[in-house]
Amino acid sequence: MLPKTKVDLYAAIRRDSHAGLSNRALQRKYDVGFLTVKKALESAWPEPRKKLPPRATRLDPFKPLIDRMLRADLDAPRKQRHTAKRIFDRLVDEHGADEVSYQMVRGYIAERRKEIRLEAGRGVEDAFIPQTHKPGAEAEVDFGDVTVRLAGELVTCFLFAFRLSYSGKAVHRIFASAGQEAFFEGHVHALNTLGGVPTGKVRYDNLRAAVARVLGLSRQRIEAERWTAFRSHYGLDVLYCQPGIRGAHEKGGVEGQIGWFRRNHLVPVPEVATLAELNAMIDKWDVEDDARRIRSRPRTIGEYFAAEQPLLAPLPGEPFETGRPFTLRVDRYSQISVRTNRYSVPVRLIDRTVRAILHASELVVYDGREEVARHERLIAKGGTRLDLDHYLEALVRKPGALPGATALDQARSAGKFTPLHDAWWAAARKAHGERDGTRALIKVLLLGRHLPHEHLVAGLAAALRSGALTADAVALEARKAADADTTAAADPQLPTADRAAVTALTERRLAQLPPDTRPLPSVAHYDQLLRLHRPDRPPTPEGETP
């Protein structure tokens, strides 16, 4: 059986030659020529196949013209350089290259453009240089989009990541938006978790939360005023990356960290009721990731961070207000408009000016220094969030507006207006009429400002069972429920099996006394006082009460 490859052929020839076969015998055995046997005996490794000279093509006369165009592009504006299509059109129109195809021109340009850049000393565009980072000095920050099933609905949220370059320690937070409020709150959470501030450069891309305008192709930026104040407060020394995709490699650590975190902790898509629940899970994952090793590093992230943390700069003593302030006027619907969304405030503030602080996850409204409303921030645009409690004073005067109120629908959806409320309301309207029954319900809802929601619901249930369809009866039952909870919390009962039977001292004394045979007291003697009348008043007819 003849050898399959040239290397096997050379090995077989050399083996048989050492065994004593002559050159002519080797030629006959392996059906090769004299030169092949000679080369096999001289070297065990075959000579490489000679490269054939390039075959002449119809493009050869035009190659110098193409090279001249590509060299001219080195100094041309970036958006006004020759494309392969433009070079092909010029060859046809200006130089009569009718027999040249577009595929021939495109293939030549793909190889020749890089060679011309190297010949001109422009270097390689896609070269990456390994970097060494000092502990406690550098960090990288970025946002990444993630998908979350929030309260049963699939929504897009934003993952904030702050990563120390030396140890690889990263702190994450998920927000409903990537606005400036989330940007600031993410920094505050990360710096408090890390216990300090990096002393060197912190790398950012050109986020709108930080950069108002990019000045050309330089690294100079016009910053947002609140971001300038924030980084001055915490002593952050920032470095902005190049705009676009070309600058992504300058903070490749946090770019890769966001992708790794998303693939390892957010797959499958998490299902949570609130973002606060998800962020509690993320805090736990961040702690668990301290035991991870990055590639082939000898120590874990937590071990590197333990050496890095003492080198961080201390945090400032005073907090920074991360929310964005607004001064707004309350319209006749008792609502204010913030970032295309509308939120309710108490009706007593209609036509007045209030101050609102928009945070990443909530909106807080103040009348002077008094907090008058607090809402969860809406994610979508053009939404409305109303609190039924804000309209109760107006509904007392307009009870007919309650059944169709938008605030009532939102209260039902949020679980604040329960089926017990509806059942009690229906019974009250049946007993007192539509207007008075609805007003009784509104008075019950006003009790929620002083009583916990669960006690008020317990009071509604007790009042409904007893047929007491007044707000006073609900208040009495709710306070009984509150007192029962307070008593149970102050004096918890032990299990029955572990508790001995106790007889009250009064019961034991009464058992030793003789039976009481005296008649029960009577108040019939006082009835004669009812028959007395004053001289200046006429006598009371029989059958009537004075």
Short mmCIF file of C-alpha atoms in Angstrom, two decimals, residues 142-146 159 161 163 172 251-267 292:
data_model
loop_
_atom_site.label_atom_id
_atom_site.label_comp_id
_atom_site.label_asym_id
_atom_site.label_seq_id
_atom_site.Cartn_x
_atom_site.Cartn_y
_atom_site.Cartn_z
CA ASP A 142 -22.04 52.35 31.78
CA PHE A 143 -25.72 51.49 31.23
CA GLY A 144 -27.04 48.36 29.51
CA ASP A 145 -30.61 47.53 28.54
CA VAL A 146 -32.29 44.43 30.00
CA LEU A 159 -28.82 48.07 34.18
CA ALA A 161 -22.85 49.13 36.33
CA ARG A 163 -16.76 48.56 37.91
CA HIS A 172 -25.17 46.90 39.66
CA LYS A 251 -14.04 50.92 28.70
CA GLY A 252 -14.15 47.30 27.64
CA GLY A 253 -14.13 46.09 31.25
CA VAL A 254 -17.59 47.39 32.09
CA GLU A 255 -18.91 46.56 28.60
CA GLY A 256 -17.95 42.93 29.11
CA GLN A 257 -19.15 42.98 32.73
CA ILE A 258 -22.67 44.05 31.71
CA GLY A 259 -22.83 41.27 29.11
CA TRP A 260 -21.55 38.66 31.59
CA PHE A 261 -23.99 39.77 34.30
CA ARG A 262 -26.92 39.76 31.89
CA ARG A 263 -26.13 36.25 30.59
CA ASN A 264 -25.43 34.68 33.99
CA HIS A 265 -28.01 36.33 36.27
CA LEU A 266 -30.82 37.60 34.04
CA VAL A 267 -31.37 34.44 31.99
CA ARG A 292 -15.50 34.54 41.06
#
